[in-house]
Amino acid sequence: MPLKTARRAGRRTGPRKFSNRDLAVIGVLLGIPILIDLALIWGPTLASIGLSFTSWDGIGDIKWVGTDNYQALFSDYPPFWPAVRNNVLWLAFLGLVATPFGLLLAVLIDRGVRFSRVYQSTIYMPVVLSLAIVGFMAQLVFSRDQGALNAVLGNEDNPVDWLGDPDLNIWMVLIAAAWRHTGYVMILYLAGLKSVDASLKEAAAIDGAGEVQTFFRIVLPTLRPVNVIVLVITVIEALRAFDIVYAINHGRNGLELLSVLVTDNIIGEASRIGFGSAVAVVLLTVSLGFIVTYLVQELRGEKKG
Amino acid sequence: MTVTTRTAPVRADAPAEPAQRKRPRVRPGRLGVHAFLMTVSLAFLAPLLLAVYASLRPYEETAEHGYFSLPRHLSFDYYKQAFSDSGMGKYFVNSLIIAVPGVLLTLFLASFVAFAVTRLQMRGGLVLLMVFTAGNLLPQQVIVTPLYVLFNKIDLPYWMSDSMTMYDSYWAVLAVQVAFQVGFCVFVLANFMRTLPMEIVEAARVDGAGVWTQYWRITVPLCRPALAALGTLQFTWMYNDFLWALVFISNGEKLPVTSALNNLRGQFFTDYNLLAAGSVLVALPTVLVFLLLQRHFIAGLTLGASKG
């Protein structure tokens, strides 16, 4: 709202807003990033959609094949549905387990306990690690023969192959991914909680609201902007997941993910670019659902001021 | 929302205030909270400690007794080996060649876009903001193929790239990193700049300051906390990146340190202790950067996160 009034006032009363030098500065410094964004992000996105309707192998002619790739993808590409299932699991696990856990930790730490900075740093630490390293550490903990988990459980005589068993490994990887995601969510909520007006909470307490009640009725609603960011980040992380399974076993044997299928088809020996693009478009379609939701939220927030 | 607008910048400048707020009030329930937080912290730290522990022990020992056994020999030999044998120094340099200019360029471009969108009252500013933000949210794999083709088609002179194309050069990875991350930074910085009073820029305008002065001399210095937080985050992301280098670089000598770790595995696939030492070495810079800039980091993030 202030933005709009200022804009109107500026236009009515001000002299000419920009000098030629100003226009040059704006042109160059706005032009470069816009150009980069269009050329390297949005252009390729559109091109990917186009390529998904072709049977291109990267070298020969680009031949239009209509929806053949999509039909093949849905009906006879064995890793596709497991990959979809795993991506959905990823989303559910991060969204329903890791995110609420991160929120809980943020709330506890924000209550002002002693050593809060130590707890905060420790729990955030995994976030700064590369997912490739997280994947490697998962092997240290979960490997069948010398892994720490089997040693802790004391079942060395009959060891569980946590990462090799295709029914089990996805859960172990999810735990490893959640290890990182929790810290990320925690720090975002912690940041959000610090800016919640303390008098709101006090007022609620005076009115006789319990701590839990205050949190769900007063604090959580005022955190809406953070909630939106966390939701978007969760979805995107779930769909983008790649490094960790790639580091463990190149995304095979129970660890299939859509992102891995795209990479395999495009940069693997098969070089089925048209097909890989079709997988990418499926991924894109799901993401766009959430991106649009987010943008609508942003727009609404903007209108309210 | 208006509340957060006002309180957030103040907090960042006065770190003493939250510290004061945190002074513990004595209550028995606290003990339970501490026990819980301590357990969680230890659980979160455990894999890291295990990796460090494994890296200090010879492989034969852990192969025989497992990673979870008492030590007989402890040494830093694996660190020496991981560093020298794998030529990790070179890969570190590769990572820095991409990450350092990448972070600076991203912050510079993004801060101007954010400035233009929030401070110049241009038409279409919001649309621009959304184009950038949404671009950052796209799955990376969607744009891989067209970029691969594009980079193979762009010829570069030999002094810029020994492959003579943009493909298989640092430029490719740098360009994608910047393109992708500008979106996120624009988003955070625009949120931050909205919390700065408009009057500052308006006053400068009345005094005859041009757009560049309003941006570089007036707005950027005020954004220092947000820029520090973003710088930390961006360095971590660019340094940790794995996919772009995998796709756009074919010459093993140019790989960043994260992918080099994978090479280490290829050569010595049985020696997990060596890999552990390598992982610790690779993780060290980001952990250090985080620990050093932690205060700025959380303060700066507060400003971005509190205004969705």
XYZ file of C-alpha atoms in Angstrom:
613
model
C 0.000 0.000 0.000
C 2.671 2.569 0.870
C 4.356 1.523 -2.339
C 1.352 2.466 -4.396
C 0.686 5.835 -2.849
C 4.321 6.730 -3.138
C 4.279 5.738 -6.760
C 1.286 7.882 -7.515
C 2.653 10.869 -5.650
C 5.995 10.539 -7.344
C 4.464 10.459 -10.748
C 2.287 13.480 -10.228
C 4.626 15.903 -8.557
C 8.161 14.844 -9.383
C 10.127 16.243 -12.275
C 11.387 13.800 -14.884
C 12.267 10.759 -12.817
C 15.351 9.383 -14.528
C 18.196 11.136 -16.274
C 19.837 9.557 -19.287
C 22.654 8.299 -17.114
C 20.120 6.728 -14.764
C 18.432 5.002 -17.655
C 21.762 3.630 -18.817
C 22.567 2.282 -15.348
C 19.134 0.692 -15.054
C 19.322 -0.668 -18.575
C 22.656 -2.390 -18.042
C 22.264 -3.587 -14.466
C 18.702 -4.746 -14.899
C 19.260 -5.932 -18.444
C 22.108 -8.320 -17.640
C 20.344 -10.320 -14.932
C 17.095 -10.407 -16.907
C 18.957 -11.621 -19.952
C 20.782 -14.276 -17.937
C 17.569 -15.410 -16.288
C 15.685 -15.664 -19.554
C 18.533 -17.260 -21.499
C 19.676 -19.771 -18.902
C 16.530 -20.562 -16.917
C 13.275 -19.783 -18.687
C 14.424 -20.354 -22.251
C 15.802 -23.826 -21.489
C 12.640 -24.645 -19.549
C 10.544 -23.956 -22.631
C 13.042 -25.800 -24.822
C 12.800 -28.815 -22.517
C 9.061 -28.894 -22.934
C 9.538 -28.773 -26.716
C 12.183 -31.507 -26.705
C 9.947 -33.805 -24.698
C 7.818 -34.225 -27.829
C 10.774 -35.343 -29.934
C 12.909 -38.448 -30.211
C 16.176 -36.554 -30.215
C 19.349 -38.429 -29.257
C 21.541 -35.343 -29.058
C 23.318 -35.804 -32.382
C 20.951 -36.609 -35.236
C 17.917 -34.743 -36.512
C 15.234 -33.623 -34.142
C 12.145 -35.643 -35.032
C 8.694 -34.793 -33.720
C 7.013 -37.810 -32.137
C 4.076 -36.221 -30.372
C 3.228 -37.752 -27.034
C 5.095 -41.029 -27.660
C 7.629 -40.294 -24.927
C 4.919 -39.713 -22.374
C 3.097 -42.883 -23.336
C 6.298 -44.910 -23.085
C 7.078 -43.226 -19.785
C 3.761 -44.058 -18.166
C 3.317 -47.529 -19.595
C 6.636 -49.242 -20.142
C 9.492 -47.605 -18.292
C 9.957 -49.745 -15.175
C 11.813 -47.220 -12.972
C 9.226 -44.473 -13.541
C 6.552 -45.400 -11.013
C 9.032 -46.382 -8.293
C 10.664 -42.987 -8.826
C 7.312 -41.205 -8.525
C 6.521 -43.212 -5.404
C 9.895 -42.329 -3.878
C 9.494 -38.645 -4.691
C 6.068 -38.666 -3.024
C 7.521 -40.484 -0.004
C 10.287 -37.904 0.132
C 7.739 -35.110 0.112
C 5.586 -36.772 2.766
C 8.519 -37.549 5.029
C 10.080 -34.093 4.844
C 6.693 -32.389 5.100
C 5.112 -34.480 7.843
C 8.120 -35.554 9.907
C 11.175 -33.372 9.362
C 9.382 -30.023 9.055
C 7.225 -30.350 12.214
C 10.286 -31.621 14.066
C 12.282 -28.588 12.953
C 9.428 -26.351 14.112
C 9.339 -28.083 17.501
C 13.081 -27.598 17.947
C 12.794 -23.935 16.955
C 10.023 -23.356 19.483
C 11.954 -25.048 22.290
C 15.131 -23.148 21.527
C 13.268 -19.866 21.166
C 11.877 -20.212 24.695
C 15.244 -18.960 25.831
C 16.934 -21.981 27.334
C 20.574 -21.778 28.312
C 23.116 -22.904 25.688
C 20.552 -22.210 22.982
C 23.279 -21.055 20.637
C 25.114 -24.347 21.053
C 22.002 -26.399 20.330
C 21.153 -24.190 17.412
C 24.607 -24.513 15.835
C 24.796 -28.245 16.345
C 21.434 -28.950 14.827
C 22.094 -26.595 11.940
C 25.530 -28.069 11.230
C 24.377 -30.826 8.818
C 22.832 -28.171 6.553
C 26.220 -26.794 5.558
C 27.380 -30.221 4.448
C 27.082 -31.180 0.846
C 24.455 -33.835 0.203
C 27.196 -35.891 -1.376
C 28.938 -35.967 1.988
C 25.672 -36.733 3.733
C 25.303 -39.670 1.359
C 28.743 -40.878 2.299
C 28.095 -40.518 6.013
C 24.893 -42.470 5.561
C 27.112 -45.293 4.339
C 29.289 -45.116 7.430
C 26.265 -45.420 9.667
C 24.146 -47.814 7.648
C 26.600 -50.081 5.855
C 25.994 -53.771 6.380
C 29.277 -55.093 7.654
C 30.985 -52.343 9.630
C 28.238 -49.757 9.904
C 27.626 -48.119 13.253
C 23.904 -48.873 13.318
C 24.335 -52.626 13.159
C 27.029 -52.351 15.830
C 24.742 -50.335 18.116
C 21.909 -52.800 17.597
C 24.303 -55.616 18.333
C 23.149 -57.761 15.437
C 26.549 -58.347 13.852
C 25.826 -62.033 13.521
C 22.805 -61.369 11.379
C 23.476 -57.924 9.955
C 20.783 -55.879 8.230
C 21.762 -54.471 4.853
C 20.205 -51.054 5.452
C 21.275 -49.490 2.166
C 21.311 -52.562 -0.038
C 17.846 -53.869 0.729
C 15.522 -52.179 -1.772
C 12.633 -52.244 0.693
C 14.606 -50.597 3.449
C 17.086 -48.251 1.858
C 14.670 -45.482 0.921
C 13.780 -45.031 4.598
C 17.417 -44.818 5.616
C 18.061 -42.235 2.929
C 14.991 -40.313 4.056
C 16.364 -40.205 7.574
C 19.646 -38.878 6.233
C 17.827 -36.268 4.135
C 15.655 -35.299 7.104
C 18.781 -34.875 9.188
C 19.657 -31.976 6.946
C 16.179 -30.662 6.330
C 15.314 -30.382 10.038
C 18.143 -27.953 10.708
C 17.180 -25.838 7.729
C 13.543 -25.607 8.809
C 14.571 -24.935 12.393
C 16.717 -21.951 11.485
C 13.981 -20.439 9.317
C 11.384 -20.792 12.069
C 13.828 -19.569 14.673
C 14.355 -16.476 12.586
C 10.611 -16.070 12.216
C 9.902 -16.616 15.899
C 12.417 -13.956 16.911
C 10.393 -11.388 15.066
C 7.034 -12.349 16.587
C 5.989 -9.505 18.850
C 6.449 -10.639 22.452
C 3.529 -8.508 23.652
C 1.174 -10.673 21.562
C 2.202 -13.705 23.569
C 1.983 -11.807 26.842
C -1.492 -10.567 26.010
C -2.584 -14.113 25.273
C -1.070 -15.332 28.530
C -2.919 -12.621 30.471
C -6.142 -13.707 28.826
C -5.490 -17.146 30.285
C -4.349 -18.984 27.174
C -2.060 -21.962 27.768
C 1.281 -22.232 26.067
C 0.091 -24.730 23.491
C -3.029 -22.712 22.821
C -1.024 -19.512 22.443
C 1.268 -21.198 20.000
C -1.398 -22.590 17.707
C -3.820 -19.657 17.941
C -1.444 -16.702 18.086
C 2.123 -17.524 17.118
C 1.672 -19.948 14.231
C -0.760 -17.712 12.307
C 1.611 -14.752 12.549
C 4.326 -16.994 11.124
C 2.368 -17.435 7.904
C 5.076 -15.914 5.692
C 7.639 -18.337 7.110
C 5.204 -21.211 6.731
C 4.873 -20.416 3.050
C 8.641 -20.312 2.568
C 9.113 -23.551 4.474
C 6.390 -25.263 2.465
C 7.907 -24.186 -0.812
C 11.413 -25.165 0.263
C 10.181 -28.559 1.430
C 8.458 -29.285 -1.851
C 11.373 -28.124 -3.912
C 13.898 -30.060 -1.832
C 11.761 -33.177 -2.175
C 11.551 -32.825 -5.936
C 15.150 -31.767 -6.437
C 16.602 -34.539 -4.281
C 19.450 -36.049 -6.221
C 22.921 -35.834 -4.710
C 22.345 -38.122 -1.790
C 21.062 -41.137 -3.703
C 23.544 -40.484 -6.473
C 26.359 -40.638 -3.939
C 25.035 -43.866 -2.427
C 24.267 -46.013 -5.453
C 23.537 -43.752 -8.449
C 19.837 -43.931 -7.666
C 19.232 -47.582 -8.392
C 17.945 -50.608 -6.558
C 15.163 -49.010 -4.564
C 16.478 -45.450 -4.580
C 15.009 -44.311 -7.907
C 14.077 -40.625 -8.155
C 12.709 -38.593 -11.048
C 15.746 -36.323 -10.972
C 18.002 -39.355 -11.345
C 15.988 -40.679 -14.292
C 16.344 -37.343 -16.062
C 20.084 -37.324 -15.483
C 20.465 -40.970 -16.521
C 18.611 -40.504 -19.783
C 20.298 -37.281 -20.714
C 23.907 -37.660 -19.716
C 24.018 -41.436 -19.527
C 25.221 -43.514 -22.442
C 21.682 -43.893 -23.767
C 21.402 -40.163 -24.496
C 17.651 -40.326 -24.919
C 17.198 -36.607 -24.669
C 13.584 -36.480 -25.807
C 12.648 -39.113 -23.292
C 14.664 -37.574 -20.475
C 12.980 -34.245 -21.177
C 9.591 -35.896 -20.823
C 10.575 -37.039 -17.319
C 11.799 -33.509 -16.632
C 8.464 -32.075 -17.753
C 6.619 -34.360 -15.333
C 8.857 -32.994 -12.585
C 8.252 -29.467 -13.819
C 4.483 -29.892 -13.849
C 4.429 -30.949 -10.209
C 6.764 -28.104 -9.209
C 4.744 -25.534 -11.113
C 1.677 -26.436 -9.074
C 3.505 -25.360 -5.952
C 5.270 -22.414 -7.550
C 1.968 -20.974 -8.704
C 0.434 -21.478 -5.256
C 3.363 -19.635 -3.783
C 3.170 -16.787 -6.287
C -0.527 -16.313 -5.596
C 0.282 -16.077 -1.870
C 3.012 -13.534 -2.590
C 0.693 -11.448 -4.737
C -1.955 -11.450 -2.058
C 0.576 -10.449 0.596
C 1.766 -7.664 -1.664
C -1.736 -6.276 -2.096
C -2.313 -6.225 1.628
C 0.895 -4.302 2.042
C 3.667 -7.994 9.290
C 4.151 -4.353 10.138
C 5.476 -5.401 13.509
C 8.159 -7.567 12.003
C 9.090 -4.787 9.645
C 9.993 -2.519 12.462
C 11.635 -4.849 14.917
C 13.761 -6.942 12.613
C 16.482 -4.448 11.586
C 16.866 -3.220 15.137
C 17.556 -6.740 16.373
C 20.236 -7.245 13.830
C 22.117 -4.178 14.895
C 21.805 -4.965 18.564
C 22.671 -8.595 19.140
C 22.683 -7.953 22.860
C 18.935 -7.803 22.969
C 18.049 -11.392 22.099
C 20.824 -12.531 24.406
C 19.159 -10.694 27.211
C 15.807 -12.164 26.366
C 17.335 -15.611 26.591
C 18.367 -15.250 30.211
C 16.966 -18.415 31.774
C 14.099 -18.259 34.169
C 14.319 -21.046 36.694
C 11.666 -23.667 36.100
C 11.725 -27.443 36.588
C 10.235 -28.094 33.129
C 13.440 -26.662 31.700
C 15.338 -29.778 32.667
C 13.188 -31.903 30.402
C 13.669 -29.431 27.564
C 17.415 -29.511 28.090
C 17.505 -33.285 28.160
C 15.527 -33.396 24.941
C 17.598 -30.773 23.151
C 20.818 -32.344 24.303
C 19.746 -35.759 23.045
C 18.736 -34.340 19.688
C 21.964 -32.352 19.387
C 24.037 -35.416 20.145
C 22.061 -37.498 17.679
C 22.602 -34.818 15.038
C 26.279 -34.606 15.783
C 26.885 -38.353 16.032
C 27.383 -39.118 12.322
C 29.861 -36.243 12.052
C 31.799 -37.458 15.044
C 31.732 -40.978 13.660
C 33.190 -39.750 10.372
C 35.966 -37.882 12.165
C 36.633 -40.907 14.335
C 36.751 -43.257 11.351
C 39.124 -40.948 9.512
C 41.636 -41.181 12.345
C 41.866 -44.960 12.343
C 43.555 -47.386 9.938
C 41.267 -49.301 7.643
C 42.446 -52.742 8.774
C 41.374 -51.965 12.282
C 37.845 -50.885 11.425
C 37.496 -53.700 8.907
C 38.235 -56.161 11.659
C 36.416 -54.581 14.588
C 33.856 -52.293 12.925
C 33.556 -48.507 13.093
C 32.074 -48.702 16.517
C 35.025 -50.185 18.345
C 37.684 -48.817 20.671
C 40.732 -47.324 18.950
C 44.138 -48.982 18.905
C 45.917 -46.591 16.566
C 44.971 -42.992 15.942
C 46.723 -40.815 13.374
C 46.211 -38.067 10.843
C 47.726 -40.188 8.065
C 44.509 -40.434 6.093
C 44.211 -36.672 5.976
C 47.666 -36.405 4.490
C 46.852 -39.147 2.042
C 43.444 -37.773 1.073
C 44.945 -34.367 0.543
C 48.120 -35.217 -1.311
C 47.355 -38.461 -3.150
C 44.071 -37.295 -4.569
C 45.408 -33.838 -5.435
C 42.594 -32.339 -3.443
C 44.300 -28.954 -3.298
C 43.674 -28.522 -7.006
C 39.988 -29.404 -6.632
C 39.646 -26.952 -3.789
C 40.964 -24.272 -6.100
C 38.448 -25.345 -8.749
C 35.606 -24.964 -6.253
C 36.820 -21.534 -5.213
C 37.231 -20.434 -8.844
C 33.511 -21.013 -9.246
C 32.150 -20.164 -5.801
C 33.915 -16.882 -5.011
C 33.149 -14.948 -8.211
C 29.782 -16.691 -8.275
C 28.781 -15.366 -4.869
C 30.036 -11.835 -5.579
C 28.401 -11.619 -8.984
C 25.131 -13.085 -7.735
C 24.939 -10.671 -4.823
C 25.790 -7.695 -7.037
C 23.249 -8.463 -9.748
C 20.551 -9.573 -7.323
C 20.912 -6.538 -5.110
C 20.415 -4.219 -8.070
C 17.338 -6.082 -9.248
C 15.941 -6.020 -5.715
C 16.770 -2.312 -5.494
C 15.079 -1.581 -8.803
C 12.008 -3.599 -7.894
C 11.498 -2.139 -4.428
C 12.988 1.352 -4.592
C 12.519 2.733 -8.083
C 8.736 2.318 -8.278
C 8.928 0.961 -11.760
C 6.056 -0.523 -13.628
C 6.222 -4.300 -13.763
C 8.500 -4.517 -10.762
C 6.401 -7.195 -9.142
C 6.296 -9.264 -12.306
C 10.057 -9.055 -12.508
C 10.384 -10.151 -8.907
C 8.224 -13.172 -9.618
C 10.046 -14.142 -12.777
C 13.261 -14.324 -10.797
C 11.850 -16.017 -7.711
C 9.908 -18.637 -9.637
C 12.988 -19.322 -11.752
C 14.872 -20.312 -8.642
C 12.147 -22.770 -7.715
C 12.280 -24.792 -10.936
C 13.836 -28.241 -10.643
C 17.390 -28.068 -11.917
C 17.111 -31.131 -14.114
C 14.470 -29.471 -16.263
C 16.975 -27.108 -17.815
C 19.907 -29.482 -18.116
C 19.557 -30.632 -21.723
C 18.957 -27.331 -23.465
C 21.807 -25.802 -21.494
C 24.060 -28.683 -22.429
C 23.321 -28.078 -26.108
C 23.607 -24.322 -25.712
C 26.965 -24.490 -23.952
C 28.313 -26.820 -26.604
C 27.332 -24.270 -29.257
C 28.939 -21.251 -27.596
C 32.548 -20.960 -28.691
C 35.009 -19.308 -26.388
C 38.548 -18.224 -27.212
C 41.313 -20.493 -25.975
C 42.407 -18.117 -23.235
C 38.984 -18.398 -21.677
C 38.440 -22.115 -22.106
C 40.817 -24.809 -23.282
C 37.883 -26.790 -24.629
C 37.148 -23.819 -26.929
C 33.467 -24.048 -26.020
C 31.531 -22.978 -23.010
C 30.905 -26.645 -22.282
C 33.618 -28.170 -20.122
C 34.676 -24.794 -18.755
C 34.250 -23.059 -15.430
C 32.221 -20.414 -17.241
C 29.364 -22.836 -17.800
C 29.065 -23.768 -14.131
C 29.547 -20.174 -13.033
C 26.850 -18.928 -15.415
C 24.283 -21.484 -14.288
C 25.037 -20.926 -10.632
C 24.578 -17.195 -11.003
C 21.445 -17.537 -13.113
C 19.862 -19.932 -10.678
C 20.817 -18.226 -7.446
C 20.056 -14.648 -8.460
C 16.392 -15.576 -8.073
C 16.756 -16.563 -4.450
C 18.862 -13.528 -3.590
C 16.471 -11.131 -5.298
C 13.683 -12.620 -3.248
C 15.481 -12.255 0.083
C 16.991 -8.844 -0.666
C 13.715 -7.421 -1.931
C 12.078 -8.498 1.310
C 14.882 -6.868 3.209
C 14.887 -3.631 1.261
C 11.169 -3.219 1.861
C 11.968 -2.929 5.552
C 14.233 0.074 4.928
C 12.507 3.435 5.114
C 11.730 4.806 1.668
C 12.558 8.317 2.879
C 16.287 7.625 2.733
C 16.229 7.052 -0.990
C 13.754 9.843 -1.557
C 15.921 12.310 0.321
C 18.919 11.302 -1.760
C 16.843 11.742 -4.905
C 15.825 15.242 -3.884
C 19.496 16.021 -3.325
C 20.093 15.080 -6.929
C 21.589 11.615 -6.439
C 21.373 9.417 -9.503
C 20.173 5.850 -9.559
C 23.693 4.475 -9.145
C 24.370 6.607 -6.056
C 21.013 5.693 -4.551
C 21.863 2.051 -5.083
C 25.570 1.760 -4.375
C 26.152 4.510 -1.816
C 22.835 4.534 0.013
C 21.040 1.204 -0.245
C 23.810 -1.401 -0.428
C 25.561 -0.308 2.788
C 22.260 -0.608 4.657
C 21.825 -4.146 3.383
C 25.046 -5.405 4.892
C 23.434 -7.864 7.346
C 21.271 -9.415 4.640
C 24.203 -9.554 2.238
C 26.353 -11.287 4.854
C 23.697 -13.921 5.492
C 23.145 -14.489 1.795
C 26.863 -14.599 1.147
C 27.247 -17.403 3.690
C 24.322 -19.333 2.316
C 25.352 -18.864 -1.303
C 28.923 -19.857 -0.643
C 27.682 -23.052 0.992
C 25.375 -23.861 -1.912
C 27.785 -23.099 -4.695
C 30.637 -24.847 -2.972
C 28.516 -27.913 -2.265
C 27.038 -28.125 -5.736
C 27.380 -31.453 -7.378
C 24.988 -31.640 -10.294
C 26.078 -28.738 -12.479
C 29.707 -29.743 -12.432
C 28.755 -33.324 -13.161
C 26.776 -32.275 -16.213
C 28.797 -29.416 -17.649
C 32.353 -30.481 -16.971
C 33.858 -33.556 -18.568
C 37.525 -32.990 -17.822
C 38.239 -34.548 -14.424
C 40.947 -31.944 -13.731
C 38.348 -29.187 -13.601
C 35.897 -30.841 -11.248
C 35.011 -29.121 -8.000
C 35.961 -30.714 -4.734
C 32.568 -32.349 -4.106
C 32.781 -34.400 -7.290
C 36.454 -35.105 -6.653
C 35.282 -36.912 -3.571
C 33.482 -39.275 -5.876
C 36.744 -39.846 -7.751
C 38.389 -40.702 -4.485
C 35.757 -43.354 -4.050
C 36.373 -44.732 -7.527
C 40.053 -45.194 -6.913
C 39.924 -46.556 -3.387
C 36.393 -47.848 -3.178
C 37.075 -50.098 -0.234
C 38.829 -47.591 1.945
C 36.008 -45.843 3.704
C 38.336 -44.314 6.265
C 40.193 -42.465 3.566
C 36.872 -41.300 2.182
C 35.905 -40.163 5.671
C 39.076 -38.091 5.889
C 38.322 -36.655 2.441
C 34.764 -35.786 3.467
C 35.917 -34.020 6.589
C 38.419 -32.007 4.544
C 35.779 -31.102 1.978
C 33.272 -30.110 4.655
C 35.747 -28.013 6.610
C 35.488 -24.728 4.645
C 31.688 -24.535 4.837
C 31.653 -25.493 8.504
C 34.266 -22.827 9.240
C 32.462 -20.175 7.233
C 29.258 -20.991 9.047
C 30.823 -20.930 12.501
C 32.642 -17.667 11.807
C 29.655 -15.879 10.329
C 27.005 -17.535 12.428
C 25.930 -14.402 14.212
C 25.506 -12.425 11.002
C 23.964 -15.375 9.360
C 21.082 -15.818 11.756
C 20.547 -12.094 12.153
C 20.432 -11.639 8.386
C 18.170 -14.590 7.841
C 15.718 -13.202 10.379
C 15.223 -10.244 8.132
C 14.594 -12.329 5.081
C 12.394 -14.908 6.713
C 10.177 -12.684 8.773
C 8.795 -10.975 5.708
C 7.457 -13.611 3.378
